[in-house]
Amino acid sequence: MVIIKADKDSDAGIAPTKETKEAFAAMGKFNEELVKAGVVLAADGLHPSSKGKRVRFSGQQRTIIDGPFTESKELIAGFWLWQVKSMEEAVEWLKRAPFDGGAEVEIRQVYEVSDFPAEVLSPEHAARMQAFRDELQKKAAKP
């Protein structure tokens, strides 16, 4: 998963300027490259945190916290879900992305069922998780 971190500008919303239009066009071209290469599984931007909520869990209590959230360095502005052969391949793709201005983008591997040791995830639970993932993939593949 490629995680695009928010900054004060992205968390303020999308302002229609010449710069944002050019940035969206460049990102659109990059996304087309990813699709043509069969790398991207999902991609989207997120609305500003002012439109979001957080749920804090403490025992049985649930506390709802309305956005905006003040620590923008802790926020996500968007994401890609890529299927690549290695972390190195993901890094090579990301280096081609049209980011600038000190942007920092994080790459994290998504857990596979096989990544969990049997002491943590019983074979029965692993089979249920794999069936769940298989069902999601079938639904995503339907037109």
mmCIF file with all atom_site columns, C-alpha atoms in Angstrom:
data_model
loop_
_atom_site.group_PDB
_atom_site.id
_atom_site.type_symbol
_atom_site.label_atom_id
_atom_site.label_alt_id
_atom_site.label_comp_id
_atom_site.label_asym_id
_atom_site.label_entity_id
_atom_site.label_seq_id
_atom_site.pdbx_PDB_ins_code
_atom_site.Cartn_x
_atom_site.Cartn_y
_atom_site.Cartn_z
_atom_site.occupancy
_atom_site.B_iso_or_equiv
_atom_site.pdbx_formal_charge
_atom_site.auth_seq_id
_atom_site.auth_comp_id
_atom_site.auth_asym_id
_atom_site.auth_atom_id
_atom_site.pdbx_PDB_model_num
ATOM 1   C CA . MET A 1 1   ? 0.000   0.000   0.000   1.00 0.00 ? 1   MET A CA 1
ATOM 2   C CA . VAL A 1 2   ? 1.308   3.400   -0.949  1.00 0.00 ? 2   VAL A CA 1
ATOM 3   C CA . ILE A 1 3   ? 0.164   6.006   1.559   1.00 0.00 ? 3   ILE A CA 1
ATOM 4   C CA . ILE A 1 4   ? 0.114   9.659   0.552   1.00 0.00 ? 4   ILE A CA 1
ATOM 5   C CA . LYS A 1 5   ? 0.435   11.803  3.647   1.00 0.00 ? 5   LYS A CA 1
ATOM 6   C CA . ALA A 1 6   ? -1.661  14.907  4.106   1.00 0.00 ? 6   ALA A CA 1
ATOM 7   C CA . ASP A 1 7   ? -0.294  18.374  4.579   1.00 0.00 ? 7   ASP A CA 1
ATOM 8   C CA . LYS A 1 8   ? -2.007  21.616  5.571   1.00 0.00 ? 8   LYS A CA 1
ATOM 9   C CA . ASP A 1 9   ? -2.931  22.327  1.956   1.00 0.00 ? 9   ASP A CA 1
ATOM 10  C CA . SER A 1 10  ? -4.369  18.899  1.158   1.00 0.00 ? 10  SER A CA 1
ATOM 11  C CA . ASP A 1 11  ? -6.311  18.882  4.425   1.00 0.00 ? 11  ASP A CA 1
ATOM 12  C CA . ALA A 1 12  ? -7.797  22.274  3.560   1.00 0.00 ? 12  ALA A CA 1
ATOM 13  C CA . GLY A 1 13  ? -9.481  20.733  0.509   1.00 0.00 ? 13  GLY A CA 1
ATOM 14  C CA . ILE A 1 14  ? -8.854  20.942  -3.205  1.00 0.00 ? 14  ILE A CA 1
ATOM 15  C CA . ALA A 1 15  ? -8.590  24.514  -4.409  1.00 0.00 ? 15  ALA A CA 1
ATOM 16  C CA . PRO A 1 16  ? -9.211  25.004  -8.147  1.00 0.00 ? 16  PRO A CA 1
ATOM 17  C CA . THR A 1 17  ? -5.979  26.653  -9.262  1.00 0.00 ? 17  THR A CA 1
ATOM 18  C CA . LYS A 1 18  ? -3.680  26.325  -12.270 1.00 0.00 ? 18  LYS A CA 1
ATOM 19  C CA . GLU A 1 19  ? -1.249  24.379  -10.063 1.00 0.00 ? 19  GLU A CA 1
ATOM 20  C CA . THR A 1 20  ? -3.861  21.875  -8.844  1.00 0.00 ? 20  THR A CA 1
ATOM 21  C CA . LYS A 1 21  ? -5.121  21.373  -12.407 1.00 0.00 ? 21  LYS A CA 1
ATOM 22  C CA . GLU A 1 22  ? -1.566  20.648  -13.595 1.00 0.00 ? 22  GLU A CA 1
ATOM 23  C CA . ALA A 1 23  ? -0.880  18.377  -10.618 1.00 0.00 ? 23  ALA A CA 1
ATOM 24  C CA . PHE A 1 24  ? -4.057  16.366  -11.252 1.00 0.00 ? 24  PHE A CA 1
ATOM 25  C CA . ALA A 1 25  ? -3.180  16.019  -14.940 1.00 0.00 ? 25  ALA A CA 1
ATOM 26  C CA . ALA A 1 26  ? 0.323   14.755  -14.108 1.00 0.00 ? 26  ALA A CA 1
ATOM 27  C CA . MET A 1 27  ? -1.053  12.330  -11.532 1.00 0.00 ? 27  MET A CA 1
ATOM 28  C CA . GLY A 1 28  ? -3.649  11.133  -14.044 1.00 0.00 ? 28  GLY A CA 1
ATOM 29  C CA . LYS A 1 29  ? -0.876  10.283  -16.526 1.00 0.00 ? 29  LYS A CA 1
ATOM 30  C CA . PHE A 1 30  ? 1.049   8.426   -13.822 1.00 0.00 ? 30  PHE A CA 1
ATOM 31  C CA . ASN A 1 31  ? -2.094  6.499   -12.835 1.00 0.00 ? 31  ASN A CA 1
ATOM 32  C CA . GLU A 1 32  ? -2.589  5.508   -16.492 1.00 0.00 ? 32  GLU A CA 1
ATOM 33  C CA . GLU A 1 33  ? 0.962   4.085   -16.527 1.00 0.00 ? 33  GLU A CA 1
ATOM 34  C CA . LEU A 1 34  ? 0.198   2.071   -13.391 1.00 0.00 ? 34  LEU A CA 1
ATOM 35  C CA . VAL A 1 35  ? -3.020  0.689   -14.880 1.00 0.00 ? 35  VAL A CA 1
ATOM 36  C CA . LYS A 1 36  ? -1.343  -0.206  -18.203 1.00 0.00 ? 36  LYS A CA 1
ATOM 37  C CA . ALA A 1 37  ? 1.384   -2.056  -16.286 1.00 0.00 ? 37  ALA A CA 1
ATOM 38  C CA . GLY A 1 38  ? -1.222  -3.950  -14.253 1.00 0.00 ? 38  GLY A CA 1
ATOM 39  C CA . VAL A 1 39  ? 0.217   -2.648  -10.985 1.00 0.00 ? 39  VAL A CA 1
ATOM 40  C CA . VAL A 1 40  ? -2.651  -0.712  -9.417  1.00 0.00 ? 40  VAL A CA 1
ATOM 41  C CA . LEU A 1 41  ? -5.499  -2.550  -7.670  1.00 0.00 ? 41  LEU A CA 1
ATOM 42  C CA . ALA A 1 42  ? -7.122  0.515   -6.079  1.00 0.00 ? 42  ALA A CA 1
ATOM 43  C CA . ALA A 1 43  ? -6.432  4.219   -5.732  1.00 0.00 ? 43  ALA A CA 1
ATOM 44  C CA . ASP A 1 44  ? -8.245  7.188   -4.262  1.00 0.00 ? 44  ASP A CA 1
ATOM 45  C CA . GLY A 1 45  ? -7.865  10.489  -2.542  1.00 0.00 ? 45  GLY A CA 1
ATOM 46  C CA . LEU A 1 46  ? -9.546  11.258  0.758   1.00 0.00 ? 46  LEU A CA 1
ATOM 47  C CA . HIS A 1 47  ? -11.691 14.226  1.755   1.00 0.00 ? 47  HIS A CA 1
ATOM 48  C CA . PRO A 1 48  ? -10.188 16.620  4.327   1.00 0.00 ? 48  PRO A CA 1
ATOM 49  C CA . SER A 1 49  ? -10.199 15.566  7.970   1.00 0.00 ? 49  SER A CA 1
ATOM 50  C CA . SER A 1 50  ? -12.783 18.283  8.674   1.00 0.00 ? 50  SER A CA 1
ATOM 51  C CA . LYS A 1 51  ? -15.307 15.927  7.051   1.00 0.00 ? 51  LYS A CA 1
ATOM 52  C CA . GLY A 1 52  ? -14.061 12.900  8.987   1.00 0.00 ? 52  GLY A CA 1
ATOM 53  C CA . LYS A 1 53  ? -14.645 11.286  12.351  1.00 0.00 ? 53  LYS A CA 1
ATOM 54  C CA . ARG A 1 54  ? -12.554 9.125   14.627  1.00 0.00 ? 54  ARG A CA 1
ATOM 55  C CA . VAL A 1 55  ? -13.839 6.510   17.014  1.00 0.00 ? 55  VAL A CA 1
ATOM 56  C CA . ARG A 1 56  ? -11.802 5.982   20.183  1.00 0.00 ? 56  ARG A CA 1
ATOM 57  C CA . PHE A 1 57  ? -12.211 2.591   21.878  1.00 0.00 ? 57  PHE A CA 1
ATOM 58  C CA . SER A 1 58  ? -11.774 2.098   25.613  1.00 0.00 ? 58  SER A CA 1
ATOM 59  C CA . GLY A 1 59  ? -13.249 -1.115  26.997  1.00 0.00 ? 59  GLY A CA 1
ATOM 60  C CA . GLN A 1 60  ? -16.946 -0.987  26.103  1.00 0.00 ? 60  GLN A CA 1
ATOM 61  C CA . GLN A 1 61  ? -16.946 2.798   25.660  1.00 0.00 ? 61  GLN A CA 1
ATOM 62  C CA . ARG A 1 62  ? -16.881 4.387   22.195  1.00 0.00 ? 62  ARG A CA 1
ATOM 63  C CA . THR A 1 63  ? -16.059 8.089   21.873  1.00 0.00 ? 63  THR A CA 1
ATOM 64  C CA . ILE A 1 64  ? -16.743 9.884   18.602  1.00 0.00 ? 64  ILE A CA 1
ATOM 65  C CA . ILE A 1 65  ? -14.321 12.678  17.697  1.00 0.00 ? 65  ILE A CA 1
ATOM 66  C CA . ASP A 1 66  ? -15.274 15.076  14.915  1.00 0.00 ? 66  ASP A CA 1
ATOM 67  C CA . GLY A 1 67  ? -12.657 16.428  12.499  1.00 0.00 ? 67  GLY A CA 1
ATOM 68  C CA . PRO A 1 68  ? -10.726 18.442  11.669  1.00 0.00 ? 68  PRO A CA 1
ATOM 69  C CA . PHE A 1 69  ? -7.759  16.729  13.252  1.00 0.00 ? 69  PHE A CA 1
ATOM 70  C CA . THR A 1 70  ? -4.939  19.070  14.173  1.00 0.00 ? 70  THR A CA 1
ATOM 71  C CA . GLU A 1 71  ? -1.905  16.876  13.505  1.00 0.00 ? 71  GLU A CA 1
ATOM 72  C CA . SER A 1 72  ? -1.819  16.864  9.693   1.00 0.00 ? 72  SER A CA 1
ATOM 73  C CA . LYS A 1 73  ? 1.462   14.905  9.710   1.00 0.00 ? 73  LYS A CA 1
ATOM 74  C CA . GLU A 1 74  ? -0.581  11.998  11.075  1.00 0.00 ? 74  GLU A CA 1
ATOM 75  C CA . LEU A 1 75  ? -3.239  12.166  8.349   1.00 0.00 ? 75  LEU A CA 1
ATOM 76  C CA . ILE A 1 76  ? -3.565  10.348  5.049   1.00 0.00 ? 76  ILE A CA 1
ATOM 77  C CA . ALA A 1 77  ? -4.580  12.303  1.960   1.00 0.00 ? 77  ALA A CA 1
ATOM 78  C CA . GLY A 1 78  ? -4.872  9.322   -0.379  1.00 0.00 ? 78  GLY A CA 1
ATOM 79  C CA . PHE A 1 79  ? -3.587  5.887   -1.258  1.00 0.00 ? 79  PHE A CA 1
ATOM 80  C CA . TRP A 1 80  ? -2.774  3.351   -3.932  1.00 0.00 ? 80  TRP A CA 1
ATOM 81  C CA . LEU A 1 81  ? -2.974  -0.382  -3.501  1.00 0.00 ? 81  LEU A CA 1
ATOM 82  C CA . TRP A 1 82  ? -0.364  -1.905  -5.799  1.00 0.00 ? 82  TRP A CA 1
ATOM 83  C CA . GLN A 1 83  ? 0.426   -5.508  -6.608  1.00 0.00 ? 83  GLN A CA 1
ATOM 84  C CA . VAL A 1 84  ? 4.144   -5.742  -7.274  1.00 0.00 ? 84  VAL A CA 1
ATOM 85  C CA . LYS A 1 85  ? 6.779   -8.451  -6.943  1.00 0.00 ? 85  LYS A CA 1
ATOM 86  C CA . SER A 1 86  ? 8.881   -6.694  -4.305  1.00 0.00 ? 86  SER A CA 1
ATOM 87  C CA . MET A 1 87  ? 9.370   -3.602  -2.177  1.00 0.00 ? 87  MET A CA 1
ATOM 88  C CA . GLU A 1 88  ? 12.121  -2.586  -4.586  1.00 0.00 ? 88  GLU A CA 1
ATOM 89  C CA . GLU A 1 89  ? 9.654   -2.610  -7.501  1.00 0.00 ? 89  GLU A CA 1
ATOM 90  C CA . ALA A 1 90  ? 7.237   -0.475  -5.483  1.00 0.00 ? 90  ALA A CA 1
ATOM 91  C CA . VAL A 1 91  ? 10.024  2.013   -4.744  1.00 0.00 ? 91  VAL A CA 1
ATOM 92  C CA . GLU A 1 92  ? 10.965  2.188   -8.425  1.00 0.00 ? 92  GLU A CA 1
ATOM 93  C CA . TRP A 1 93  ? 7.348   2.941   -9.391  1.00 0.00 ? 93  TRP A CA 1
ATOM 94  C CA . LEU A 1 94  ? 6.973   5.538   -6.651  1.00 0.00 ? 94  LEU A CA 1
ATOM 95  C CA . LYS A 1 95  ? 10.145  7.348   -7.685  1.00 0.00 ? 95  LYS A CA 1
ATOM 96  C CA . ARG A 1 96  ? 8.375   8.075   -10.997 1.00 0.00 ? 96  ARG A CA 1
ATOM 97  C CA . ALA A 1 97  ? 5.342   9.681   -9.299  1.00 0.00 ? 97  ALA A CA 1
ATOM 98  C CA . PRO A 1 98  ? 4.905   13.416  -9.923  1.00 0.00 ? 98  PRO A CA 1
ATOM 99  C CA . PHE A 1 99  ? 5.319   14.574  -6.323  1.00 0.00 ? 99  PHE A CA 1
ATOM 100 C CA . ASP A 1 100 ? 7.266   17.678  -5.352  1.00 0.00 ? 100 ASP A CA 1
ATOM 101 C CA . GLY A 1 101 ? 7.637   20.237  -2.587  1.00 0.00 ? 101 GLY A CA 1
ATOM 102 C CA . GLY A 1 102 ? 8.970   17.926  0.107   1.00 0.00 ? 102 GLY A CA 1
ATOM 103 C CA . ALA A 1 103 ? 6.095   15.418  -0.178  1.00 0.00 ? 103 ALA A CA 1
ATOM 104 C CA . GLU A 1 104 ? 6.702   12.245  1.786   1.00 0.00 ? 104 GLU A CA 1
ATOM 105 C CA . VAL A 1 105 ? 4.965   9.055   0.644   1.00 0.00 ? 105 VAL A CA 1
ATOM 106 C CA . GLU A 1 106 ? 5.028   5.830   2.624   1.00 0.00 ? 106 GLU A CA 1
ATOM 107 C CA . ILE A 1 107 ? 5.055   2.286   1.262   1.00 0.00 ? 107 ILE A CA 1
ATOM 108 C CA . ARG A 1 108 ? 3.831   -0.556  3.485   1.00 0.00 ? 108 ARG A CA 1
ATOM 109 C CA . GLN A 1 109 ? 3.335   -4.195  2.631   1.00 0.00 ? 109 GLN A CA 1
ATOM 110 C CA . VAL A 1 110 ? -0.160  -5.578  3.195   1.00 0.00 ? 110 VAL A CA 1
ATOM 111 C CA . TYR A 1 111 ? -0.240  -8.744  5.285   1.00 0.00 ? 111 TYR A CA 1
ATOM 112 C CA . GLU A 1 112 ? -1.055  -11.990 3.527   1.00 0.00 ? 112 GLU A CA 1
ATOM 113 C CA . VAL A 1 113 ? -2.696  -14.781 5.502   1.00 0.00 ? 113 VAL A CA 1
ATOM 114 C CA . SER A 1 114 ? 0.498   -16.813 5.088   1.00 0.00 ? 114 SER A CA 1
ATOM 115 C CA . ASP A 1 115 ? 2.490   -14.087 6.914   1.00 0.00 ? 115 ASP A CA 1
ATOM 116 C CA . PHE A 1 116 ? 0.920   -15.001 10.263  1.00 0.00 ? 116 PHE A CA 1
ATOM 117 C CA . PRO A 1 117 ? 2.500   -17.813 12.310  1.00 0.00 ? 117 PRO A CA 1
ATOM 118 C CA . ALA A 1 118 ? 0.194   -20.707 13.298  1.00 0.00 ? 118 ALA A CA 1
ATOM 119 C CA . GLU A 1 119 ? 0.643   -19.706 16.978  1.00 0.00 ? 119 GLU A CA 1
ATOM 120 C CA . VAL A 1 120 ? -1.092  -16.418 16.178  1.00 0.00 ? 120 VAL A CA 1
ATOM 121 C CA . LEU A 1 121 ? -3.575  -17.498 13.536  1.00 0.00 ? 121 LEU A CA 1
ATOM 122 C CA . SER A 1 122 ? -4.986  -21.010 13.747  1.00 0.00 ? 122 SER A CA 1
ATOM 123 C CA . PRO A 1 123 ? -5.284  -22.949 10.475  1.00 0.00 ? 123 PRO A CA 1
ATOM 124 C CA . GLU A 1 124 ? -9.090  -22.724 10.754  1.00 0.00 ? 124 GLU A CA 1
ATOM 125 C CA . HIS A 1 125 ? -9.025  -18.945 11.201  1.00 0.00 ? 125 HIS A CA 1
ATOM 126 C CA . ALA A 1 126 ? -6.465  -18.615 8.380   1.00 0.00 ? 126 ALA A CA 1
ATOM 127 C CA . ALA A 1 127 ? -8.780  -20.584 6.079   1.00 0.00 ? 127 ALA A CA 1
ATOM 128 C CA . ARG A 1 128 ? -11.717 -18.281 6.964   1.00 0.00 ? 128 ARG A CA 1
ATOM 129 C CA . MET A 1 129 ? -9.593  -15.192 6.307   1.00 0.00 ? 129 MET A CA 1
ATOM 130 C CA . GLN A 1 130 ? -8.420  -16.582 2.958   1.00 0.00 ? 130 GLN A CA 1
ATOM 131 C CA . ALA A 1 131 ? -12.007 -17.422 1.956   1.00 0.00 ? 131 ALA A CA 1
ATOM 132 C CA . PHE A 1 132 ? -13.012 -13.840 2.851   1.00 0.00 ? 132 PHE A CA 1
ATOM 133 C CA . ARG A 1 133 ? -10.216 -12.406 0.684   1.00 0.00 ? 133 ARG A CA 1
ATOM 134 C CA . ASP A 1 134 ? -11.078 -14.761 -2.180  1.00 0.00 ? 134 ASP A CA 1
ATOM 135 C CA . GLU A 1 135 ? -14.718 -13.636 -2.022  1.00 0.00 ? 135 GLU A CA 1
ATOM 136 C CA . LEU A 1 136 ? -13.667 -9.965  -2.122  1.00 0.00 ? 136 LEU A CA 1
ATOM 137 C CA . GLN A 1 137 ? -11.514 -10.607 -5.181  1.00 0.00 ? 137 GLN A CA 1
ATOM 138 C CA . LYS A 1 138 ? -14.399 -12.362 -6.945  1.00 0.00 ? 138 LYS A CA 1
ATOM 139 C CA . LYS A 1 139 ? -16.691 -9.419  -6.260  1.00 0.00 ? 139 LYS A CA 1
ATOM 140 C CA . ALA A 1 140 ? -14.063 -6.930  -7.451  1.00 0.00 ? 140 ALA A CA 1
ATOM 141 C CA . ALA A 1 141 ? -13.556 -8.899  -10.676 1.00 0.00 ? 141 ALA A CA 1
ATOM 142 C CA . LYS A 1 142 ? -17.259 -8.817  -11.612 1.00 0.00 ? 142 LYS A CA 1
ATOM 143 C CA . PRO A 1 143 ? -18.155 -6.112  -14.159 1.00 0.00 ? 143 PRO A CA 1
#
